[in-house]
Coordinates of C-alpha atoms in Angstrom, one line a residue:
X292 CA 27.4 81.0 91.4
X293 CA 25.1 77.6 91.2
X294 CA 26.3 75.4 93.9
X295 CA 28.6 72.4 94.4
X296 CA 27.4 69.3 93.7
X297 CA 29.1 67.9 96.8
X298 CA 26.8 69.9 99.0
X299 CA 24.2 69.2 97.3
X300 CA 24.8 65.0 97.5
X301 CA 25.1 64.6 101.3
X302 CA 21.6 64.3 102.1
X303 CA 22.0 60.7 100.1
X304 CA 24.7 59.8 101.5
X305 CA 23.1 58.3 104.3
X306 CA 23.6 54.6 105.2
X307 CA 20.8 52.8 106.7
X308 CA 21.6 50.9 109.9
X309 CA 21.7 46.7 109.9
X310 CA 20.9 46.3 105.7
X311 CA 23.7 43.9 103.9
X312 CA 26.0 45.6 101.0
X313 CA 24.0 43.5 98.2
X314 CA 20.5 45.3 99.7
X315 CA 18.8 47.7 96.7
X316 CA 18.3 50.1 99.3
X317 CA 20.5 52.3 97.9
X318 CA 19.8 55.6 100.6
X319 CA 17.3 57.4 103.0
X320 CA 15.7 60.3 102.4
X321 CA 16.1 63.4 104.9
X322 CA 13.3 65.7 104.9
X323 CA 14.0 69.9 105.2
X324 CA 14.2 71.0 108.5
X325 CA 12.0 74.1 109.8
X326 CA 13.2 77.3 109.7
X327 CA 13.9 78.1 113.8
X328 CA 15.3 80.9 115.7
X329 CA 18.4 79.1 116.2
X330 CA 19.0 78.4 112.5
X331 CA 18.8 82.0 111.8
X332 CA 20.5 83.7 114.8
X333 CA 23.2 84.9 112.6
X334 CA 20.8 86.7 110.1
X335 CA 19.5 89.8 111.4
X336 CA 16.9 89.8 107.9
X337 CA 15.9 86.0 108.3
X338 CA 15.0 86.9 111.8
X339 CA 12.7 89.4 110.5
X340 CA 11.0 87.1 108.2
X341 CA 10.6 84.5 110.9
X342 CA 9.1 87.2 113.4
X343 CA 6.7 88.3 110.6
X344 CA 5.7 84.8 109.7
X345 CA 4.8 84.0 113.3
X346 CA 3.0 87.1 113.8
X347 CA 0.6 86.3 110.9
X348 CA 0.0 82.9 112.3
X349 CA -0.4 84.4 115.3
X350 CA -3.4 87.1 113.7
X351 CA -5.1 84.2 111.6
X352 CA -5.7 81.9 114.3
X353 CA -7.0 85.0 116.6
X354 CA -8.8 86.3 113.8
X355 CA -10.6 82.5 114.2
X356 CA -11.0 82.1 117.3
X357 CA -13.0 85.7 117.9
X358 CA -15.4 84.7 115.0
X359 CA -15.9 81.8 117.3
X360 CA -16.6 83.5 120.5
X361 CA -18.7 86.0 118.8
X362 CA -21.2 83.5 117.4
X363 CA -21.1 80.6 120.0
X364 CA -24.1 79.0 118.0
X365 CA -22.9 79.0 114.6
X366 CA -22.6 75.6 113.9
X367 CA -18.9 75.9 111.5
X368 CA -19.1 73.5 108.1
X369 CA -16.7 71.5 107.7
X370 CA -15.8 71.4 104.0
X371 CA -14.4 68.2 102.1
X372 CA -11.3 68.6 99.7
X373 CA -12.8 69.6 96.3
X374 CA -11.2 69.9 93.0
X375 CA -10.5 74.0 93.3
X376 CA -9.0 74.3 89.6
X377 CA -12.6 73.0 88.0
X378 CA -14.4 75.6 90.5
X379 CA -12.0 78.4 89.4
X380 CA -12.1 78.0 85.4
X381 CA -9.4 80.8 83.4
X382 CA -10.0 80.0 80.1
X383 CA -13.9 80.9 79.5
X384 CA -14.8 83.5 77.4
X385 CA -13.9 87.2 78.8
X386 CA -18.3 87.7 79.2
X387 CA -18.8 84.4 81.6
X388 CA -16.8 86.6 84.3
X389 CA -19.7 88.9 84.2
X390 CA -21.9 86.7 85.4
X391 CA -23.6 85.8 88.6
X392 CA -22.5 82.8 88.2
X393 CA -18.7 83.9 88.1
X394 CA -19.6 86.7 90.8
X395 CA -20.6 83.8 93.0
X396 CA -17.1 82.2 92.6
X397 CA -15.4 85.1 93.1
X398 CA -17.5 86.1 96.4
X399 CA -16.6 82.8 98.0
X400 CA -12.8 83.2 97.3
X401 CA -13.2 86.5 99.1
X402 CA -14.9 84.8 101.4
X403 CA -12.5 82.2 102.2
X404 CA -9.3 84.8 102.1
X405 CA -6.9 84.6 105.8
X406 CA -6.6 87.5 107.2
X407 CA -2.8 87.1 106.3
X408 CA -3.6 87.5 102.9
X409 CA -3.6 84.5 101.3
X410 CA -6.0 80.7 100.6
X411 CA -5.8 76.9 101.4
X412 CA -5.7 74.3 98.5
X413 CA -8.2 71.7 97.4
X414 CA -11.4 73.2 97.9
X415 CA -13.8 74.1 95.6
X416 CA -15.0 77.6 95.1
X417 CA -18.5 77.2 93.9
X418 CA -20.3 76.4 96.8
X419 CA -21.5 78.5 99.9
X420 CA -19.5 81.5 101.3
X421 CA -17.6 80.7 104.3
X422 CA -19.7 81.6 107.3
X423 CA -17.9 83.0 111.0
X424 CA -16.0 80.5 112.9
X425 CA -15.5 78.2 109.8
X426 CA -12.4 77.1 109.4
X427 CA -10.2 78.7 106.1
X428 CA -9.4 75.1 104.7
X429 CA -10.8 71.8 103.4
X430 CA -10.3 68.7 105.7
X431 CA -7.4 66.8 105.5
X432 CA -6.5 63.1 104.5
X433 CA -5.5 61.6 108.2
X434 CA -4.9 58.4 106.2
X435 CA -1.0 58.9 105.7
X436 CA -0.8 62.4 107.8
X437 CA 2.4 64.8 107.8
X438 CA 1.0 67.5 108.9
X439 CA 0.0 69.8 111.7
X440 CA -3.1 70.4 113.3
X441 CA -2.9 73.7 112.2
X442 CA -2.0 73.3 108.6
X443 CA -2.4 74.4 105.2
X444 CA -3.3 78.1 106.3
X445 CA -2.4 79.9 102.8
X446 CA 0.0 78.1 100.8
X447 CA 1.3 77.8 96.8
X448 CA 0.5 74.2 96.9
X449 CA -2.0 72.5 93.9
X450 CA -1.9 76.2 92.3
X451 CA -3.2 77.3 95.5
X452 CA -3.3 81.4 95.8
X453 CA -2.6 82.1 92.8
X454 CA -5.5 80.7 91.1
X455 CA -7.6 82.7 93.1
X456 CA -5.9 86.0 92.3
X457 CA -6.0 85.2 88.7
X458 CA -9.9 84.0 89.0
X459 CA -10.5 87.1 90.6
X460 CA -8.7 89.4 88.4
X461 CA -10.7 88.1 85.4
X462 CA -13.8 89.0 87.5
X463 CA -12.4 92.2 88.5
X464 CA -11.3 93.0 84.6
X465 CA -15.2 92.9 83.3
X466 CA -16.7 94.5 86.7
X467 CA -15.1 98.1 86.5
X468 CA -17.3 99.8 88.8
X469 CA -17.5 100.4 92.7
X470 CA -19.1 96.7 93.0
X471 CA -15.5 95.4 91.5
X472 CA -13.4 97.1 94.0
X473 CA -13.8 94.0 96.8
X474 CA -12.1 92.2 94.3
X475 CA -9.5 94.2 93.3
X476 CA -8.7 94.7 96.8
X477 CA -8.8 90.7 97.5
X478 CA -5.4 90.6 94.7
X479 CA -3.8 93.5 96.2
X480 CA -3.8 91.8 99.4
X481 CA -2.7 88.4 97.9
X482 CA -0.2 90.1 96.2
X483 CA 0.9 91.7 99.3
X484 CA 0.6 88.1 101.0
X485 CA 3.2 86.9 98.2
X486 CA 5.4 89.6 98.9
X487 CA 5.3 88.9 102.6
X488 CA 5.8 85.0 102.1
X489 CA 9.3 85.3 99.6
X490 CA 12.2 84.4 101.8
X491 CA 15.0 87.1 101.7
X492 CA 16.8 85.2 98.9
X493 CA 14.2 84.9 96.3
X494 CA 12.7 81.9 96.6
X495 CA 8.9 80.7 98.6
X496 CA 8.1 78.1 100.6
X497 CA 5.1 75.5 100.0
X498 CA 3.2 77.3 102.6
X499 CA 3.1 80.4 104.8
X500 CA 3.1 81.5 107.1
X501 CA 5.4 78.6 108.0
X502 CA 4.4 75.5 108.6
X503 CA 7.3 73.8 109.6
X504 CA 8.9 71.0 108.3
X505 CA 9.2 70.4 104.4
X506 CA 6.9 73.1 104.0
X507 CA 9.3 75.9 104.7
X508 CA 11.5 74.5 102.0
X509 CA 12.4 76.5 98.9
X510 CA 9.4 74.4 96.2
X511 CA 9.8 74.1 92.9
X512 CA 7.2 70.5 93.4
X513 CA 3.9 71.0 91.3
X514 CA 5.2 74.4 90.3
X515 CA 4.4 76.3 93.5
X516 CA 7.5 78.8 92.9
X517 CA 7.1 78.9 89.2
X518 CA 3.7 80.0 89.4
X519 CA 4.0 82.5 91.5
X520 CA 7.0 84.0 89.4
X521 CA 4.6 83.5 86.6
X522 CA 1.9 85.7 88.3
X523 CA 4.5 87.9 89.2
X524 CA 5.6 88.6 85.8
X525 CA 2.1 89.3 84.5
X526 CA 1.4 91.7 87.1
X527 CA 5.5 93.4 85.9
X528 CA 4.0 93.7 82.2
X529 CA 0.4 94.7 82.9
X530 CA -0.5 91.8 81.4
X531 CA -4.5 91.8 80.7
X532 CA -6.5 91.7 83.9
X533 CA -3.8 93.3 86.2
X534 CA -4.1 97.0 84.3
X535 CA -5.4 98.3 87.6
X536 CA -2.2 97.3 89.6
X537 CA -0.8 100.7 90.7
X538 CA 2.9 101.6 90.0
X539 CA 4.1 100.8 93.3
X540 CA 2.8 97.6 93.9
X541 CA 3.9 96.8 90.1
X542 CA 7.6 98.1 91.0
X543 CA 7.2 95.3 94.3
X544 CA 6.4 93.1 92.0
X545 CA 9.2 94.0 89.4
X546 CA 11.6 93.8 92.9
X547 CA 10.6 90.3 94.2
X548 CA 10.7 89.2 90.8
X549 CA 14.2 89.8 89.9
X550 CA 15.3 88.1 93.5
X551 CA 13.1 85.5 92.4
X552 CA 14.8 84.3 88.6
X553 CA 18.3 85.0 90.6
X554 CA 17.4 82.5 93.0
X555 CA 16.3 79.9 90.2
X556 CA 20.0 80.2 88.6
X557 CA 21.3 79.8 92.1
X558 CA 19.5 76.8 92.7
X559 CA 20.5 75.3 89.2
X560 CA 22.3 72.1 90.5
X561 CA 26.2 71.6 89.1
X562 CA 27.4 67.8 88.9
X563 CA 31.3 67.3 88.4
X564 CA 31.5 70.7 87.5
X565 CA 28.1 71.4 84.9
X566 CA 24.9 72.6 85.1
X567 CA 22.2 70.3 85.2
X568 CA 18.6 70.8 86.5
X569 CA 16.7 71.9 89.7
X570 CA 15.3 69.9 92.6
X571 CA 12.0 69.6 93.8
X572 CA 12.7 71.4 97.1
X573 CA 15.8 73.7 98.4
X574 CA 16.8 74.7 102.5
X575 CA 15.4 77.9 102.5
X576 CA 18.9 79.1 104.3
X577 CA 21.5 76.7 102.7
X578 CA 19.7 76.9 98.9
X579 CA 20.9 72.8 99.5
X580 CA 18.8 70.1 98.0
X581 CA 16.3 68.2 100.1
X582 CA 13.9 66.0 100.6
X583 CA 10.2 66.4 101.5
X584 CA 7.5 63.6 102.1
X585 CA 9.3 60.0 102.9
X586 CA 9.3 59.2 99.5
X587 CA 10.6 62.2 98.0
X588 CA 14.4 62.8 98.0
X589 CA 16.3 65.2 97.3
X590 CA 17.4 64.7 93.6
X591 CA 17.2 65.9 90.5
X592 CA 13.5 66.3 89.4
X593 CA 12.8 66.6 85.5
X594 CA 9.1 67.3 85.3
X595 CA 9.8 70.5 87.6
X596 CA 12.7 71.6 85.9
X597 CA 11.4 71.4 82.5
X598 CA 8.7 74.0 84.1
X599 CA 11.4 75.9 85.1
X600 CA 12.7 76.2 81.8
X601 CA 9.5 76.6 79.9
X602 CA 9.3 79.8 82.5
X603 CA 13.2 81.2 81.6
X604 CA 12.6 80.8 77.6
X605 CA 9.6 83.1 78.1
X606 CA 11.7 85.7 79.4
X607 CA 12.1 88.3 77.1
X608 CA 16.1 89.6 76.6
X609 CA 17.6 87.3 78.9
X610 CA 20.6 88.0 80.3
X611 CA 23.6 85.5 79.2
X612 CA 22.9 83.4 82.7
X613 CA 19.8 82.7 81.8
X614 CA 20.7 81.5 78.5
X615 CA 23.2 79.3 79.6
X616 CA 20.8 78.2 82.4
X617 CA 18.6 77.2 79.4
X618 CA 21.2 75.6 77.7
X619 CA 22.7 73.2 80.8
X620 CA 18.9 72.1 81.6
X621 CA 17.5 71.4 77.7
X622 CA 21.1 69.3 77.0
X623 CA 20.2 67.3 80.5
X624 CA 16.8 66.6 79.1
X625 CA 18.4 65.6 75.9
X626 CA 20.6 63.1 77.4
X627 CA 18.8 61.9 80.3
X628 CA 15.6 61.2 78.0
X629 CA 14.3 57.1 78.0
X630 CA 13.5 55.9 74.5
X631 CA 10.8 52.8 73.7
X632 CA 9.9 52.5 77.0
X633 CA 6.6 53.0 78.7
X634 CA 5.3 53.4 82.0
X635 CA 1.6 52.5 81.9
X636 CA -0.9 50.1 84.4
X637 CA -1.0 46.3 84.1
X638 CA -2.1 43.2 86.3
X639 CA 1.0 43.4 88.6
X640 CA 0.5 47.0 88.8
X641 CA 2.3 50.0 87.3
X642 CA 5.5 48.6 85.2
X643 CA 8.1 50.3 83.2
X644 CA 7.6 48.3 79.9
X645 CA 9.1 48.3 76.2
X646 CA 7.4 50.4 73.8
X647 CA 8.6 51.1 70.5
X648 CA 8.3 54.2 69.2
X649 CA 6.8 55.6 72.2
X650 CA 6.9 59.3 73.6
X651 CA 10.3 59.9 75.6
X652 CA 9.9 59.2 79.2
X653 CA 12.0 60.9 82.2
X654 CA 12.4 59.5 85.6
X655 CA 11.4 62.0 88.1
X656 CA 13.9 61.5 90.1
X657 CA 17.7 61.1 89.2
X658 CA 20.0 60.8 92.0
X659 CA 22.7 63.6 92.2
X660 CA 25.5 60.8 92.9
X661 CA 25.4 58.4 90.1
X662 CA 22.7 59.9 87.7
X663 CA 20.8 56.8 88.0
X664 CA 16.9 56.9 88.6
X665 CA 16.0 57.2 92.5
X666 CA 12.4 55.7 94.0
X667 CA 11.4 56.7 97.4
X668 CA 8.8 54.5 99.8
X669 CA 6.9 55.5 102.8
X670 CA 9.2 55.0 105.2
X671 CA 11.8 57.0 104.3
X672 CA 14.3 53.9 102.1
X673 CA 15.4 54.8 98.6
X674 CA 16.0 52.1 95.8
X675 CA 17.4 52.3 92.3
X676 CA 15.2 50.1 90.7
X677 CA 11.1 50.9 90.9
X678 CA 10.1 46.9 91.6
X679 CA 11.9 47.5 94.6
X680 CA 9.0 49.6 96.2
X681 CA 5.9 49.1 98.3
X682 CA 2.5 48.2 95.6
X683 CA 1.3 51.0 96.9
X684 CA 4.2 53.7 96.1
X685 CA 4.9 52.2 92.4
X686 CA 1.0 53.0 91.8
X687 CA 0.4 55.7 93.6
X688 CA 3.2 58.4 92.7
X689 CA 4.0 59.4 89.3
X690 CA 7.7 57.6 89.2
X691 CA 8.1 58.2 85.0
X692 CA 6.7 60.8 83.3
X693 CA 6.9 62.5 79.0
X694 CA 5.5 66.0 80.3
X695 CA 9.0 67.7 79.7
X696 CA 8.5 66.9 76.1
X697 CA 6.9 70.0 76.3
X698 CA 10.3 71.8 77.5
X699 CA 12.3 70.2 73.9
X700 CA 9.5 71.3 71.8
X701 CA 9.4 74.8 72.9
X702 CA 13.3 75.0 73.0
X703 CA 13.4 74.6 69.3
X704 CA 11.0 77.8 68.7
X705 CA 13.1 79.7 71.5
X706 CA 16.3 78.5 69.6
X707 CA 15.1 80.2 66.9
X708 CA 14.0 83.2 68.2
X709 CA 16.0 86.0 69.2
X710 CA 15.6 86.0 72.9
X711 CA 17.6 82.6 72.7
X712 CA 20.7 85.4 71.8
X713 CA 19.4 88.0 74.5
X714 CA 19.2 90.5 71.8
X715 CA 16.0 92.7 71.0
X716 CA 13.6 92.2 68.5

């Protein structure tokens, strides 16, 4: 059953100490908590997950540390963050991936592979193979840091993993020979990686092994979770490059996957007794609604759930709780749409202004309490109203957005078809 809306509310709830009654601070956000031993001393197979999460981290950082006692006078590159998707292209024609050029790629995502199984984020793939005792990720932006020192090891984050298995499989697809096996063997072990990662009740965190903090939480943000059920699914079907996945690791994937779509219907948030849409992150243990980075509450998030949805209508005979899951989240969109409005870059920096005519605009965050739009700063507030913001939030995070536009339009073919009925072709 989806939860109650009451547990999903509490985290903003939360009253902030010494602000008068009239103040547009309106909340606080709570980020998720890590998942600990204590937290799971009562779960005999979240104890298991936690042991083998730590035990990875554990072999990565080992794995490091003796490439860098063995070659004492390698001096280790330290790579800048790099646009990865640009480095990693999935839409050239099928005869680029058989050249050296594409080789190349694929050789450095190899290359850059954790001994856990799976890749950082924002780096590009095009340059030089990573040499021993060089770190497995991109240096990090200190300027507003969240994070550990030890961060970012494998992780669903930007597209993160599963790019590279999909890059690889294209390689893999036109290099059917010996000389294609290191590749196939990168995506088995990714796909083992993803296996690993996916908490016992369906769902992934941002990165893993865990991280800690909001990073451990259940992410639908920038589709991290939606795009590895998307992989998933391809790999189920046999989809074009992933013909050379054997039967077992397809029946894994077919497994993980199920666990995975029942988790998105659990997660499908109910206000005053209706289904609505999904938030950006979930407690892993709790499937509650969270927050993650100060300025990101837990809430109702449109762009994310209109990817969920946009995932669900692809399913083919859905069972009737998918449909309905459908249903709930396109008639939120529907209603919860803003018309003639447009948020766009002006003198005074980014404003919500009148537009007639103009495409229909969501908020990305509406607040599970009152339904109204929600704006997060850095440190941690929450207002109702955008202008009540730092300059620097209001420009620099994408507060209104038309993307699940998208969602409506595909909805009306889906309507028509007759998976919208769960019956076969």
């Amino acid at each position: 059953m989806p939860l109650k809306a009451i547990a999903l509310i509490s985290a903003l709830t939360i009253v902030v100490p010494g602000l008068p009654a009239h103040s547009a601070i309106v909340g606080q956000t709570v980020p998720a908590r890590a998942i600990t031993e204590n937290s799971v001393a009562d779960k005999p197979e979240w104890q298991g997950y936690l042991a083998r999460s730590r035990a990875l981290m554990a072999a990565d950082k080992a794995f490091l540390e003796a490439e860098k006692n063995n070659a004492p006078h390698t001096v280790a590159v330290v790579l800048e963050s790099g646009s990865s998707d640009k480095s990693m292209p999935l839409k050239q024609r099928d005869v680029w991936y058989a050249t050296k050029e594409a080789h190349h790629v694929a050789d450095v995502i190899v290359s850059f592979q954790t001994p856990a199984g799976g890749w950082s984020k924002n780096m590009m793939r095009n340059g030089d193979l990573r040499q021993p005792g060089q770190h497995f990720v991109a240096t990090q932006d200190k300027k507003y840091p969240d994070d550990m020192a030890w961060g970012w090891v494998g992780t669903f984050d930007n597209d993160a993993t599963t790019t590279e298995i999909y890059f690889l499989a294209r390689v893999a697809a036109q290099d059917t020979g010996a000389s294609g096996n290191i590749y196939r063997s990168s995506i088995l072990r990714g796909l083992n990686y993803i296996f690993n990662a996916q908490f016992p009740n369906g769902g992934w965190p941002q990165v893993y092994p865990l991280q800690g903090g909001y990073h451990d939480a259940i992410t639908y943000n920038d589709n991290a979770m939606i795009n590895v059920v998307q992989l998933l699914s391809d790999v189920v079907k046999e989809k074009g490059d992933f013909v050379f996945v054997t039967p077992d690791v397809r029946a894994m994937a077919g497994q993980a996957l199920q666990r995975a779509i029942d988790c998105i219907l659990k997660t499908q948030v109910v206000v005053n007794g209706k289904l609505t849409v999904w938030a950006q992150q979930y407690e892993p243990l709790s499937l509650q609604a969270t927050g993650a980075r100060n300025y990101e509450p837990a809430a109702l998030s449109s762009a994310e759930s209109a990817n969920v949805l946009e995932y669900l209508m692809k399913i083919e005979h859905p069972a009737p709780p998918v449909i309905d899951a459908i249903e709930a989240g396109i008639t939120w969109l529907k209603l919860n749409a803003i018309r003639d409005r447009s948020w766009r870059a002006t003198t005074q920096g980014k404003l919500l202004l009148t537009q007639p005519g103009a495409p229909l605009l969501w908020p990305r965050y509406t607040s599970l309490i009152d339904g109204k739009a929600l704006f997060g700063d850095r440190d941690l507030t929450l207002h109702d109203d955008v202008m009540e913001i730092s300059l620097e939030r209001r420009n620099g995070y994408a507060w209104y957005g038309s993307s699940s536009q998208k969602a409506l339009a595909e909805y009306e073919i889906w309507k028509q078809s007759s998976a919208s009925k769960g019956t076969h072709q």
